[in-house]
Coordinates of C-alpha atoms in Angstrom, one line a residue:
X1257 CA 0.0 0.0 0.0
X1258 CA 2.9 2.3 0.8
X1259 CA 4.4 1.9 -2.7
X1260 CA 1.1 2.4 -4.4
X1261 CA 0.4 5.7 -2.9
X1262 CA 4.0 7.0 -3.3
X1263 CA 3.4 6.6 -7.0
X1264 CA 0.6 9.1 -6.8
X1265 CA 2.6 12.0 -5.5
X1266 CA 3.0 14.6 -8.2
X1267 CA 3.2 18.4 -7.6
X1268 CA 2.6 20.1 -11.0
X1269 CA -0.7 21.8 -11.9
X1270 CA -2.6 20.7 -15.1
X1271 CA -6.1 21.0 -16.4
X1272 CA -6.3 19.1 -19.6
X1273 CA -9.1 16.7 -20.7
X1274 CA -7.9 13.6 -22.5
X1275 CA -10.7 11.8 -24.4
X1276 CA -11.0 8.1 -23.9
X1277 CA -12.0 5.6 -26.6
X1278 CA -13.7 2.2 -26.4
X1279 CA -11.8 -0.4 -28.3
X1280 CA -13.6 -3.0 -30.5
X1281 CA -13.4 -5.6 -27.8
X1282 CA -15.2 -3.2 -25.5
X1283 CA -12.1 -2.7 -23.4
X1284 CA -11.3 0.7 -22.0
X1285 CA -8.3 2.5 -23.5
X1286 CA -6.5 5.9 -23.3
X1287 CA -4.9 8.0 -26.0
X1288 CA -1.2 7.2 -26.0
X1289 CA 1.5 9.8 -26.2
X1290 CA 2.7 8.9 -29.7
X1291 CA -0.5 10.5 -31.1
X1292 CA 1.2 13.9 -31.0
X1293 CA 4.8 12.6 -30.8
X1294 CA 6.7 12.2 -27.6
X1295 CA 8.9 15.2 -28.1
X1296 CA 6.0 17.6 -28.8
X1297 CA 4.0 16.9 -25.7
X1298 CA 4.0 18.7 -22.4
X1299 CA 2.2 15.9 -20.6
X1300 CA 2.4 12.2 -20.2
X1301 CA 0.0 9.4 -19.1
X1302 CA 0.5 6.8 -16.3
X1303 CA -1.4 4.1 -14.5
X1304 CA -1.7 3.2 -10.9
X1305 CA -3.7 0.7 -8.8
X1306 CA -5.5 2.0 -5.8
X1307 CA -6.0 -0.2 -2.8
X1308 CA -9.6 -1.1 -2.2
X1309 CA -11.5 -3.4 0.2
X1310 CA -14.3 -5.6 -1.1
X1311 CA -16.5 -7.6 1.2
X1312 CA -19.8 -9.6 1.2
X1313 CA -23.1 -8.3 2.3
X1314 CA -25.8 -10.9 3.1
X1315 CA -29.2 -9.7 1.9
X1316 CA -32.2 -10.3 4.1
X1317 CA -35.7 -8.9 4.1
X1318 CA -35.7 -7.3 0.6
X1319 CA -38.7 -5.4 -0.7
X1320 CA -40.6 -7.8 -3.0
X1321 CA -43.8 -5.9 -4.0
X1322 CA -44.4 -4.2 -7.3
X1323 CA -41.3 -5.4 -9.1
X1324 CA -40.9 -4.7 -12.8
X1325 CA -41.5 -8.4 -13.6
X1326 CA -42.0 -11.6 -11.6
X1327 CA -40.5 -15.0 -11.3
X1328 CA -42.5 -18.2 -11.1
X1329 CA -41.1 -21.7 -10.7
X1330 CA -38.1 -23.7 -9.4
X1331 CA -34.5 -23.0 -10.2
X1332 CA -31.5 -25.0 -9.2
X1333 CA -28.3 -22.9 -9.3
X1334 CA -25.3 -25.2 -9.7
X1335 CA -23.3 -23.2 -7.1
X1336 CA -25.9 -22.0 -4.7
X1337 CA -28.7 -24.5 -4.7
X1338 CA -32.5 -24.3 -5.1
X1339 CA -34.8 -21.3 -5.2
X1340 CA -38.6 -21.6 -5.5
X1341 CA -40.5 -18.5 -6.6
X1342 CA -44.3 -17.9 -6.2
X1343 CA -46.6 -14.9 -6.8
X1344 CA -49.4 -13.2 -4.9
X1345 CA -51.3 -10.6 -6.8
X1346 CA -54.5 -8.5 -6.5
X1347 CA -57.0 -8.2 -9.4
X1348 CA -59.4 -5.5 -10.3
X1349 CA -62.6 -5.6 -12.4
X1350 CA -62.6 -3.7 -15.7
X1351 CA -66.0 -2.3 -14.7
X1352 CA -68.3 -2.2 -11.7
X1353 CA -72.0 -2.9 -11.1
X1354 CA -72.1 -5.4 -14.0
X1355 CA -75.3 -6.6 -15.5
X1356 CA -74.9 -10.2 -16.5
X1357 CA -78.3 -10.5 -18.1
X1358 CA -81.0 -13.1 -17.9
X1359 CA -80.5 -16.9 -17.8
X1360 CA -76.7 -16.4 -17.5
X1361 CA -74.6 -19.5 -18.2
X1362 CA -70.9 -19.4 -17.4
X1363 CA -68.9 -21.0 -20.2
X1364 CA -65.3 -20.9 -18.9
X1365 CA -62.9 -18.8 -16.9
X1366 CA -59.4 -18.3 -18.2
X1367 CA -56.3 -16.9 -16.4
X1368 CA -53.8 -15.4 -18.9
X1369 CA -50.4 -14.0 -17.9
X1370 CA -47.9 -13.5 -20.8
X1371 CA -44.3 -14.7 -20.7
X1372 CA -41.5 -12.4 -21.9
X1373 CA -41.2 -13.8 -25.4
X1374 CA -39.5 -12.9 -28.7
X1375 CA -41.0 -13.5 -32.1
X1376 CA -39.0 -15.8 -34.5
X1377 CA -41.5 -15.7 -37.3
X1378 CA -45.1 -14.6 -37.7
X1379 CA -46.3 -17.7 -35.9
X1380 CA -43.4 -18.9 -33.7
X1381 CA -41.8 -17.5 -30.6
X1382 CA -39.1 -18.2 -28.1
X1383 CA -39.1 -17.7 -24.4
X1384 CA -35.5 -18.9 -23.9
X1385 CA -34.4 -15.5 -22.9
X1386 CA -36.6 -15.6 -19.8
X1387 CA -36.8 -19.3 -19.0
X1388 CA -34.4 -21.2 -16.7
X1389 CA -34.5 -25.0 -16.9
X1390 CA -37.0 -27.3 -18.6
X1391 CA -38.1 -29.8 -15.9
X1392 CA -41.7 -29.9 -14.6
X1393 CA -42.9 -28.3 -11.4
X1394 CA -46.1 -28.5 -9.4
X1395 CA -48.2 -25.5 -10.1
X1396 CA -51.3 -24.4 -8.1
X1397 CA -53.5 -21.4 -8.2
X1398 CA -55.4 -20.5 -5.0
X1399 CA -57.6 -17.7 -4.0
X1400 CA -55.6 -15.4 -1.6
X1401 CA -57.4 -14.6 1.6
X1402 CA -54.8 -12.2 3.0
X1403 CA -55.6 -8.5 2.4
X1404 CA -52.7 -6.6 0.8
X1405 CA -53.2 -3.0 2.0
X1406 CA -52.1 -0.1 0.0
X1407 CA -50.8 2.2 2.7
X1408 CA -48.7 1.7 5.8
X1409 CA -50.8 2.5 8.9
X1410 CA -47.6 3.2 10.9
X1411 CA -46.4 5.9 8.6
X1412 CA -46.8 9.5 9.5
X1413 CA -46.6 10.6 5.8
X1414 CA -49.1 8.2 4.3
X1415 CA -46.4 6.1 2.7
X1416 CA -47.2 3.0 0.6
X1417 CA -47.1 -0.3 2.3
X1418 CA -44.0 -2.3 1.4
X1419 CA -43.7 -6.1 1.8
X1420 CA -40.4 -7.8 2.4
X1421 CA -39.0 -11.2 1.8
X1422 CA -38.5 -14.0 4.4
X1423 CA -36.9 -16.6 2.2
X1424 CA -34.4 -18.2 4.6
X1425 CA -36.6 -21.1 5.7
X1426 CA -36.2 -20.2 9.4
X1427 CA -39.9 -21.1 10.0
X1428 CA -40.3 -23.8 7.4
X1429 CA -39.2 -24.5 3.8
X1430 CA -42.6 -25.3 2.3
X1431 CA -44.7 -22.1 2.9
X1432 CA -44.3 -18.7 1.3
X1433 CA -43.8 -15.8 3.6
X1434 CA -43.6 -12.0 3.5
X1435 CA -43.0 -9.6 6.4
X1436 CA -43.8 -6.0 7.1
X1437 CA -42.4 -3.7 9.9
X1438 CA -44.4 -5.7 12.5
X1439 CA -46.1 -8.7 10.8
X1440 CA -45.1 -12.0 9.5
X1441 CA -47.5 -13.3 6.8
X1442 CA -47.8 -16.9 5.9
X1443 CA -49.7 -17.1 2.6
X1444 CA -50.2 -20.8 2.8
X1445 CA -52.2 -20.5 6.0
X1446 CA -54.2 -17.7 4.3
X1447 CA -54.9 -19.5 1.0
X1448 CA -58.5 -20.1 0.0
X1449 CA -60.1 -22.3 -2.6
X1450 CA -58.0 -24.2 -5.1
X1451 CA -58.8 -22.8 -8.5
X1452 CA -56.3 -24.7 -10.7
X1453 CA -53.7 -27.4 -10.3
X1454 CA -51.1 -29.0 -12.7
X1455 CA -48.7 -31.4 -11.0
X1456 CA -46.4 -31.5 -14.1
X1457 CA -46.3 -27.9 -15.4
X1458 CA -43.7 -26.8 -17.9
X1459 CA -43.8 -23.3 -19.5
X1460 CA -44.4 -23.5 -23.3
X1461 CA -43.3 -21.3 -26.1
X1462 CA -46.3 -22.4 -28.3
X1463 CA -48.3 -19.7 -30.0
X1464 CA -51.9 -19.6 -28.6
X1465 CA -54.8 -19.6 -31.0
X1466 CA -58.3 -18.6 -29.8
X1467 CA -61.3 -19.9 -31.7
X1468 CA -64.0 -17.3 -32.1
X1469 CA -67.7 -18.0 -31.4
X1470 CA -68.3 -17.3 -35.1
X1471 CA -66.7 -20.3 -36.8
X1472 CA -66.2 -18.3 -40.0
X1473 CA -64.1 -15.6 -38.3
X1474 CA -60.3 -16.0 -38.2
X1475 CA -58.6 -17.3 -35.1
X1476 CA -57.0 -14.8 -32.8
X1477 CA -53.2 -15.3 -32.2
X1478 CA -51.6 -14.7 -28.8
X1479 CA -48.0 -14.8 -27.8
X1480 CA -46.9 -17.5 -25.3
X1481 CA -48.4 -17.2 -21.9
X1482 CA -49.4 -18.9 -18.7
X1483 CA -52.9 -19.6 -19.9
X1484 CA -55.1 -22.0 -17.9
X1485 CA -58.8 -22.7 -17.2
X1486 CA -59.9 -22.0 -13.7
X1487 CA -62.7 -23.8 -11.8
X1488 CA -66.0 -22.5 -13.3
X1489 CA -68.3 -23.3 -10.4
X1490 CA -66.3 -21.0 -8.0
X1491 CA -66.7 -18.0 -10.3
X1492 CA -70.5 -18.6 -10.7
X1493 CA -70.9 -18.3 -6.9
X1494 CA -68.3 -15.6 -6.3
X1495 CA -68.9 -13.3 -9.3
X1496 CA -72.0 -14.0 -11.4
X1497 CA -74.3 -14.4 -8.4
X1498 CA -72.9 -11.2 -6.8
X1499 CA -74.6 -9.1 -9.4
X1500 CA -76.2 -6.0 -7.7
X1501 CA -74.3 -6.6 -4.5
X1502 CA -71.8 -4.2 -2.8
X1503 CA -68.9 -6.6 -3.5
X1504 CA -68.9 -5.6 -7.2
X1505 CA -69.9 -1.9 -6.7
X1506 CA -66.4 -0.3 -6.4
X1507 CA -62.7 -1.2 -6.3
X1508 CA -62.3 -1.0 -2.5
X1509 CA -65.2 -3.3 -1.8
X1510 CA -64.0 -5.7 -4.5
X1511 CA -60.4 -6.0 -3.2
X1512 CA -61.6 -6.5 0.3
X1513 CA -64.0 -9.2 -0.9
X1514 CA -61.8 -10.9 -3.5
X1515 CA -58.2 -10.5 -2.2
X1516 CA -56.4 -11.8 -5.2
X1517 CA -54.6 -14.9 -6.4
X1518 CA -51.8 -17.0 -4.9
X1519 CA -49.9 -18.7 -7.7
X1520 CA -47.7 -21.3 -6.0
X1521 CA -44.8 -23.2 -7.4
X1522 CA -43.5 -26.4 -5.8
X1523 CA -40.5 -28.6 -6.7
X1524 CA -41.1 -32.2 -7.7
X1525 CA -37.4 -32.9 -8.2
X1526 CA -34.1 -31.3 -7.6
X1527 CA -34.4 -29.6 -11.0
X1528 CA -37.3 -27.5 -12.3
X1529 CA -38.2 -24.6 -14.5
X1530 CA -38.5 -20.9 -13.7
X1531 CA -39.9 -18.3 -16.0
X1532 CA -40.4 -14.5 -16.0
X1533 CA -44.1 -13.5 -16.0
X1534 CA -45.3 -10.1 -17.3
X1535 CA -48.0 -9.3 -14.8
X1536 CA -47.9 -5.6 -15.8
X1537 CA -49.1 -6.5 -19.3
X1538 CA -52.6 -5.4 -20.4
X1539 CA -53.1 -9.0 -21.4
X1540 CA -52.7 -10.2 -17.8
X1541 CA -56.2 -10.9 -16.6
X1542 CA -58.9 -13.4 -15.7
X1543 CA -61.6 -13.5 -18.4
X1544 CA -65.0 -14.9 -17.5
X1545 CA -66.8 -16.1 -20.6
X1546 CA -70.6 -16.4 -20.3
X1547 CA -73.8 -16.4 -22.4
X1548 CA -77.1 -14.8 -21.7
X1549 CA -80.5 -14.2 -23.3
X1550 CA -80.5 -11.7 -26.2
X1551 CA -82.9 -8.9 -25.2
X1552 CA -83.3 -7.9 -28.8
X1553 CA -84.2 -11.3 -30.1
X1554 CA -86.4 -13.7 -28.2
X1555 CA -85.1 -17.2 -28.0
X1556 CA -81.6 -16.3 -29.0
X1557 CA -78.4 -16.2 -26.9
X1558 CA -75.5 -13.8 -26.9
X1559 CA -71.9 -14.1 -25.7
X1560 CA -70.2 -11.8 -23.4
X1561 CA -67.2 -11.5 -21.0
X1562 CA -66.3 -10.0 -17.7
X1563 CA -62.6 -9.2 -17.2
X1564 CA -60.6 -9.0 -13.9
X1565 CA -57.3 -7.3 -14.6
X1566 CA -54.1 -8.2 -12.8
X1567 CA -53.7 -4.9 -11.0
X1568 CA -52.8 -3.5 -7.6
X1569 CA -50.3 -5.0 -5.2
X1570 CA -48.3 -8.0 -6.3
X1571 CA -45.5 -9.8 -4.5
X1572 CA -42.8 -12.3 -5.5
X1573 CA -42.1 -14.6 -2.6
X1574 CA -39.1 -17.0 -2.4
X1575 CA -38.1 -20.1 -0.7
X1576 CA -34.3 -20.6 -0.7
X1577 CA -32.5 -23.8 0.0
X1578 CA -28.9 -22.7 -0.4
X1579 CA -26.0 -25.1 -0.3
X1580 CA -23.5 -22.2 0.3
X1581 CA -23.4 -20.4 3.6
X1582 CA -24.0 -16.7 2.9
X1583 CA -22.8 -14.2 5.6
X1584 CA -21.6 -10.7 6.1
X1585 CA -17.9 -10.3 5.2
X1586 CA -14.8 -8.6 6.7
X1587 CA -15.0 -4.8 6.2
X1588 CA -11.4 -4.4 7.4
X1589 CA -9.4 -7.1 5.5
X1590 CA -11.9 -7.8 2.7
X1591 CA -13.0 -11.2 1.6
X1592 CA -11.3 -13.9 -0.5
X1593 CA -14.5 -14.7 -2.4
X1594 CA -17.5 -12.5 -3.2
X1595 CA -20.9 -14.0 -3.5
X1596 CA -23.4 -12.3 -5.8
X1597 CA -26.8 -14.0 -5.7
X1598 CA -30.3 -12.8 -6.4
X1599 CA -33.7 -13.7 -4.8
X1600 CA -32.6 -12.7 -1.3
X1601 CA -29.1 -13.8 -1.5
X1602 CA -25.9 -11.8 -1.3
X1603 CA -24.0 -8.8 -2.8
X1604 CA -20.6 -7.3 -2.6
X1605 CA -19.6 -3.8 -1.3
X1606 CA -16.4 -2.2 -2.6
X1607 CA -15.0 0.4 -0.3
X1608 CA -12.9 2.5 -2.7
X1609 CA -11.0 4.3 0.1
X1610 CA -11.0 2.0 3.2
X1611 CA -8.4 2.2 5.9
X1612 CA -5.3 4.3 6.7
X1613 CA -2.3 4.6 4.3
X1614 CA 1.2 6.0 4.1
X1615 CA 0.7 8.9 1.7
X1616 CA 4.0 10.8 2.2
X1617 CA 6.3 7.7 2.2
X1618 CA 7.5 8.1 5.8
X1619 CA 6.6 4.5 6.7
X1620 CA 3.6 5.5 8.9
X1621 CA 0.0 4.8 8.1
X1622 CA -1.2 8.2 9.2
X1623 CA -3.8 9.4 6.8
X1624 CA -7.1 8.0 5.4
X1625 CA -7.0 6.6 1.9
X1626 CA -9.7 9.1 0.9
X1627 CA -7.7 12.1 2.2
X1628 CA -4.6 10.8 0.5
X1629 CA -6.5 10.5 -2.8
X1630 CA -7.6 14.1 -2.5
X1631 CA -4.1 15.3 -1.6
X1632 CA -2.7 13.4 -4.6
X1633 CA -5.0 14.9 -7.2
X1634 CA -6.1 18.3 -6.0
X1635 CA -4.2 21.6 -6.0
X1636 CA -3.3 22.8 -2.5
X1637 CA -4.2 26.3 -1.5
X1638 CA -1.3 26.7 1.0
X1639 CA -3.6 26.9 4.0
X1640 CA -4.3 23.2 4.5
X1641 CA -7.1 23.2 2.0
X1642 CA -7.5 23.0 -1.8
X1643 CA -8.1 25.5 -4.5
X1644 CA -11.5 26.0 -6.1
X1645 CA -12.5 27.6 -9.4
X1646 CA -15.2 30.2 -9.8
X1647 CA -17.9 27.6 -9.8
X1648 CA -16.9 26.1 -6.5
X1649 CA -15.3 23.0 -8.0
X1650 CA -11.9 21.8 -6.8
X1651 CA -9.0 22.3 -9.2
X1652 CA -7.0 19.2 -10.1
X1653 CA -3.3 18.9 -10.6
X1654 CA -3.7 15.4 -12.2
X1655 CA -6.6 14.5 -14.4
X1656 CA -8.2 11.1 -14.2
X1657 CA -8.7 9.9 -17.8
X1658 CA -10.1 6.4 -17.0
X1659 CA -10.9 4.6 -13.8
X1660 CA -12.2 1.0 -13.7
X1661 CA -12.7 -1.9 -11.4
X1662 CA -11.1 -5.1 -12.6
X1663 CA -13.0 -8.1 -11.3
X1664 CA -12.1 -11.7 -11.8
X1665 CA -14.5 -14.6 -11.7
X1666 CA -13.9 -17.7 -9.6
X1667 CA -12.5 -20.4 -12.0
X1668 CA -14.3 -23.2 -10.2
X1669 CA -17.7 -22.4 -11.8
X1670 CA -19.2 -23.7 -15.0
X1671 CA -18.1 -21.2 -17.7
X1672 CA -21.0 -21.7 -20.1
X1673 CA -23.6 -21.2 -17.4
X1674 CA -22.2 -17.7 -16.7
X1675 CA -21.8 -16.5 -20.2
X1676 CA -24.7 -14.1 -20.0
X1677 CA -23.9 -12.7 -16.6
X1678 CA -23.8 -8.9 -16.1
X1679 CA -22.6 -7.2 -13.0
X1680 CA -24.6 -4.1 -12.0
X1681 CA -22.6 -1.5 -10.1
X1682 CA -24.4 1.2 -8.2
X1683 CA -23.8 4.1 -5.7
X1684 CA -24.5 2.6 -2.3
X1685 CA -24.8 5.9 -0.4
X1686 CA -27.5 7.4 -2.6
X1687 CA -29.0 4.0 -3.8
X1688 CA -28.7 5.2 -7.4
X1689 CA -26.9 4.2 -10.6
X1690 CA -23.3 5.5 -10.9
X1691 CA -22.7 8.7 -12.9
X1692 CA -20.8 6.6 -15.4
X1693 CA -24.0 4.5 -16.0
X1694 CA -26.1 7.7 -16.5
X1695 CA -23.6 9.1 -19.0
X1696 CA -23.2 5.8 -20.9
X1697 CA -24.9 6.2 -24.3
X1698 CA -24.8 2.5 -25.2
X1699 CA -28.3 1.7 -24.1
X1700 CA -29.8 -1.2 -26.0
X1701 CA -33.4 -1.8 -25.0
X1702 CA -33.9 -4.9 -27.2
X1703 CA -30.8 -6.7 -26.1
X1704 CA -29.9 -6.0 -22.5
X1705 CA -26.7 -8.1 -22.8
X1706 CA -25.3 -5.5 -25.1
X1707 CA -26.6 -2.5 -23.1
X1708 CA -24.4 -0.1 -21.0
X1709 CA -21.2 -1.8 -22.2
X1710 CA -19.1 1.3 -21.5
X1711 CA -20.0 1.7 -17.8
X1712 CA -20.7 -1.9 -16.9
X1713 CA -18.7 -3.8 -19.5
X1714 CA -19.3 -7.4 -20.5
X1715 CA -17.9 -10.6 -19.2
X1716 CA -14.7 -11.6 -20.9
X1717 CA -15.1 -15.3 -21.5
X1718 CA -11.4 -16.0 -22.1
X1719 CA -10.1 -14.2 -19.0
X1720 CA -13.2 -14.7 -16.9
X1721 CA -13.0 -11.0 -16.2
X1722 CA -15.3 -7.9 -15.8
X1723 CA -14.5 -4.2 -16.1
X1724 CA -16.7 -1.6 -14.4
X1725 CA -16.0 2.0 -15.4
X1726 CA -15.9 4.5 -12.5
X1727 CA -14.2 7.5 -14.2
X1728 CA -17.0 10.0 -13.5
X1729 CA -17.7 8.6 -10.1
X1730 CA -14.1 9.3 -8.9
X1731 CA -14.0 12.7 -10.7
X1732 CA -17.2 13.6 -8.8
X1733 CA -15.5 12.8 -5.5
X1734 CA -12.5 14.9 -6.4
X1735 CA -14.1 17.9 -8.1
X1736 CA -17.4 18.2 -6.3
X1737 CA -16.4 16.5 -3.0
X1738 CA -19.2 13.9 -3.2
X1739 CA -19.1 11.3 -0.5
X1740 CA -20.3 8.3 -2.4
X1741 CA -17.1 6.2 -1.8
X1742 CA -18.7 2.8 -1.8
X1743 CA -19.9 0.8 -4.8
X1744 CA -22.4 -2.0 -4.6
X1745 CA -22.1 -5.0 -6.9
X1746 CA -25.0 -7.2 -7.8
X1747 CA -25.8 -9.7 -10.5
X1748 CA -28.4 -8.6 -13.1
X1749 CA -30.2 -10.3 -15.9
X1750 CA -31.3 -7.0 -17.3
X1751 CA -29.2 -3.8 -16.7
X1752 CA -31.9 -1.7 -18.3
X1753 CA -34.8 -2.8 -16.0
X1754 CA -34.3 -0.4 -13.1
X1755 CA -33.6 3.0 -14.6
X1756 CA -35.9 5.1 -16.9
X1757 CA -33.9 8.0 -18.3
X1758 CA -37.0 9.8 -19.4
X1759 CA -38.5 10.0 -15.9
X1760 CA -35.2 9.8 -13.9
X1761 CA -36.8 6.9 -12.1
X1762 CA -34.6 4.3 -10.4
X1763 CA -36.4 1.1 -9.4
X1764 CA -34.8 0.0 -6.1
X1765 CA -35.8 -2.4 -3.4
X1766 CA -35.4 -1.4 0.2
X1767 CA -34.0 -3.5 2.9
X1768 CA -36.2 -3.7 6.0
X1769 CA -34.8 -1.9 9.1
X1770 CA -31.3 -1.7 7.6
X1771 CA -28.7 0.0 9.9
X1772 CA -25.8 -0.7 7.5
X1773 CA -24.4 1.3 4.7
X1774 CA -26.5 -0.6 2.2
X1775 CA -30.2 0.5 2.5
X1776 CA -31.4 -1.0 -0.7
X1777 CA -30.5 -2.8 -4.0
X1778 CA -31.4 -2.4 -7.6
X1779 CA -34.8 -4.3 -8.0
X1780 CA -33.5 -6.2 -11.0
X1781 CA -31.1 -8.1 -8.7
X1782 CA -34.0 -9.6 -6.8
X1783 CA -35.5 -11.2 -9.9
X1784 CA -32.1 -12.4 -11.2
X1785 CA -32.2 -16.1 -10.3
X1786 CA -28.6 -16.9 -11.1
X1787 CA -25.6 -16.4 -8.9
X1788 CA -21.9 -16.0 -9.4
X1789 CA -18.7 -16.1 -7.3
X1790 CA -15.9 -13.5 -7.7
X1791 CA -12.4 -13.1 -6.3
X1792 CA -12.2 -10.5 -3.7
X1793 CA -9.4 -8.2 -2.3
X1794 CA -8.2 -10.2 0.7
X1795 CA -4.4 -10.6 0.8
X1796 CA -4.8 -14.4 0.4
X1797 CA -6.2 -13.9 -3.1
X1798 CA -3.4 -14.3 -5.7
X1799 CA -2.2 -10.9 -7.0
X1800 CA -3.2 -11.7 -10.6
X1801 CA -6.8 -12.5 -9.6
X1802 CA -7.3 -9.9 -6.9
X1803 CA -10.0 -7.2 -7.6
X1804 CA -8.4 -3.8 -8.2
X1805 CA -9.1 -0.3 -9.1
X1806 CA -7.0 0.9 -12.0
X1807 CA -6.6 4.6 -12.7
X1808 CA -5.2 6.1 -15.9
X1809 CA -4.2 9.7 -15.4
X1810 CA -2.5 12.6 -17.1
X1811 CA 0.4 14.5 -15.5
X1812 CA 2.6 17.3 -16.8
X1813 CA 6.2 16.7 -17.6

């Protein structure tokens, strides 16, 4: 550490911006001095590695309501073990005070929730991008009898009620739980009537064709979906026969009367299948098909529908049976291995300036790493402080051209299984994306694997390596004195999912009653079923595999 920081001590003032380019292999690079010719330049570039500390953070009690998408099924991670994901959701009628007509006969009731699919041709689709595994699971759909309230009664500011995970099996490993600030909810003890059951369910990529009542009309084509027929008799008693009653008169009455669905997945073997469901789609609903007398033509019948939309609160519950012990790590020495796992698992925290260092080379660790960093790069004012420009920004004597975290994957894992992994880095203090992420123009909404490749990089399959860009993040600390000195690392299946540039909205999931630095995580990490293992910063990690922070900077000659 002493030698590293001695390399940072330079004393000449410079304000020159060196533009960085991204090479064809998506590596970060800097403009070399031979662009202008070595003899014609009054500056040179150099690289140093700053000491960092990376440690594990076990994730418990994560916010699981109103996620951008939801997982359903059973997934067996080869390194971490099995996760089972189920869904509880409210529904809302498309209209109130319905008139079902005379001599009503219910024909069928269909639950439809689309998968996230991609069209191959006009009539074929794939769901491979959002499906993990291909083994059957036991799928059940129950009426949910637990009322999911909208607002937190303990809040002084009328905040929304959040629900948090309890996935560690501390009570049992068969029921699905959620918790609030003062309540533990067991959805299995609050389940109502069984509405559907399939003991050998596998998600299908088949196109769905609907046959119209008029046999001469063309069939309607639907993209792949969880589409099942529910028990008809239940809906006659609970909906059709409630015509004119208060239960169907407004939304509050209805949601208190019919409290939603509990869609439960259960493992029938060690393997299984887990799929993303698009509950936010306008096609997610329960459709009640019925016939009635035609008031305009005596003796004739007419077809009609009553639709209950998937709307309101929805929760993704998890049951985790992990084979790896996940625990909080060593904040002082760092950890040898870092465990990134979704679905209430684990993340890594990188302290960019942890501990004391020898900044002046006298052999004594007498200054914090952060203060040494500022002393190395800022222009002193001669009074123990640093010079500022007319805008209140600190003036730099050395310019950071590129800064990046270099992260190595543990070699003991199956390489092919991790080829689509992306590491999402975020600002832990503010629970927001890094500035580098926000400035990254390489957004690709159709192919998330190729999105944000400047700031978040992509996995190098040959070197089992990741590169996370932190150039603007560090410059913000130096120039504007920001205090976001810790970076959170999570695994993400879609690095676009949590941030909407148009609304500046960042979808994050809180941690219940967190007293640590980490108050929340990007919501996409919760619905990322895979896990990965990385090399950390502990001294026992071989130097060539140890996580490091590389800085390329410009200095005057």
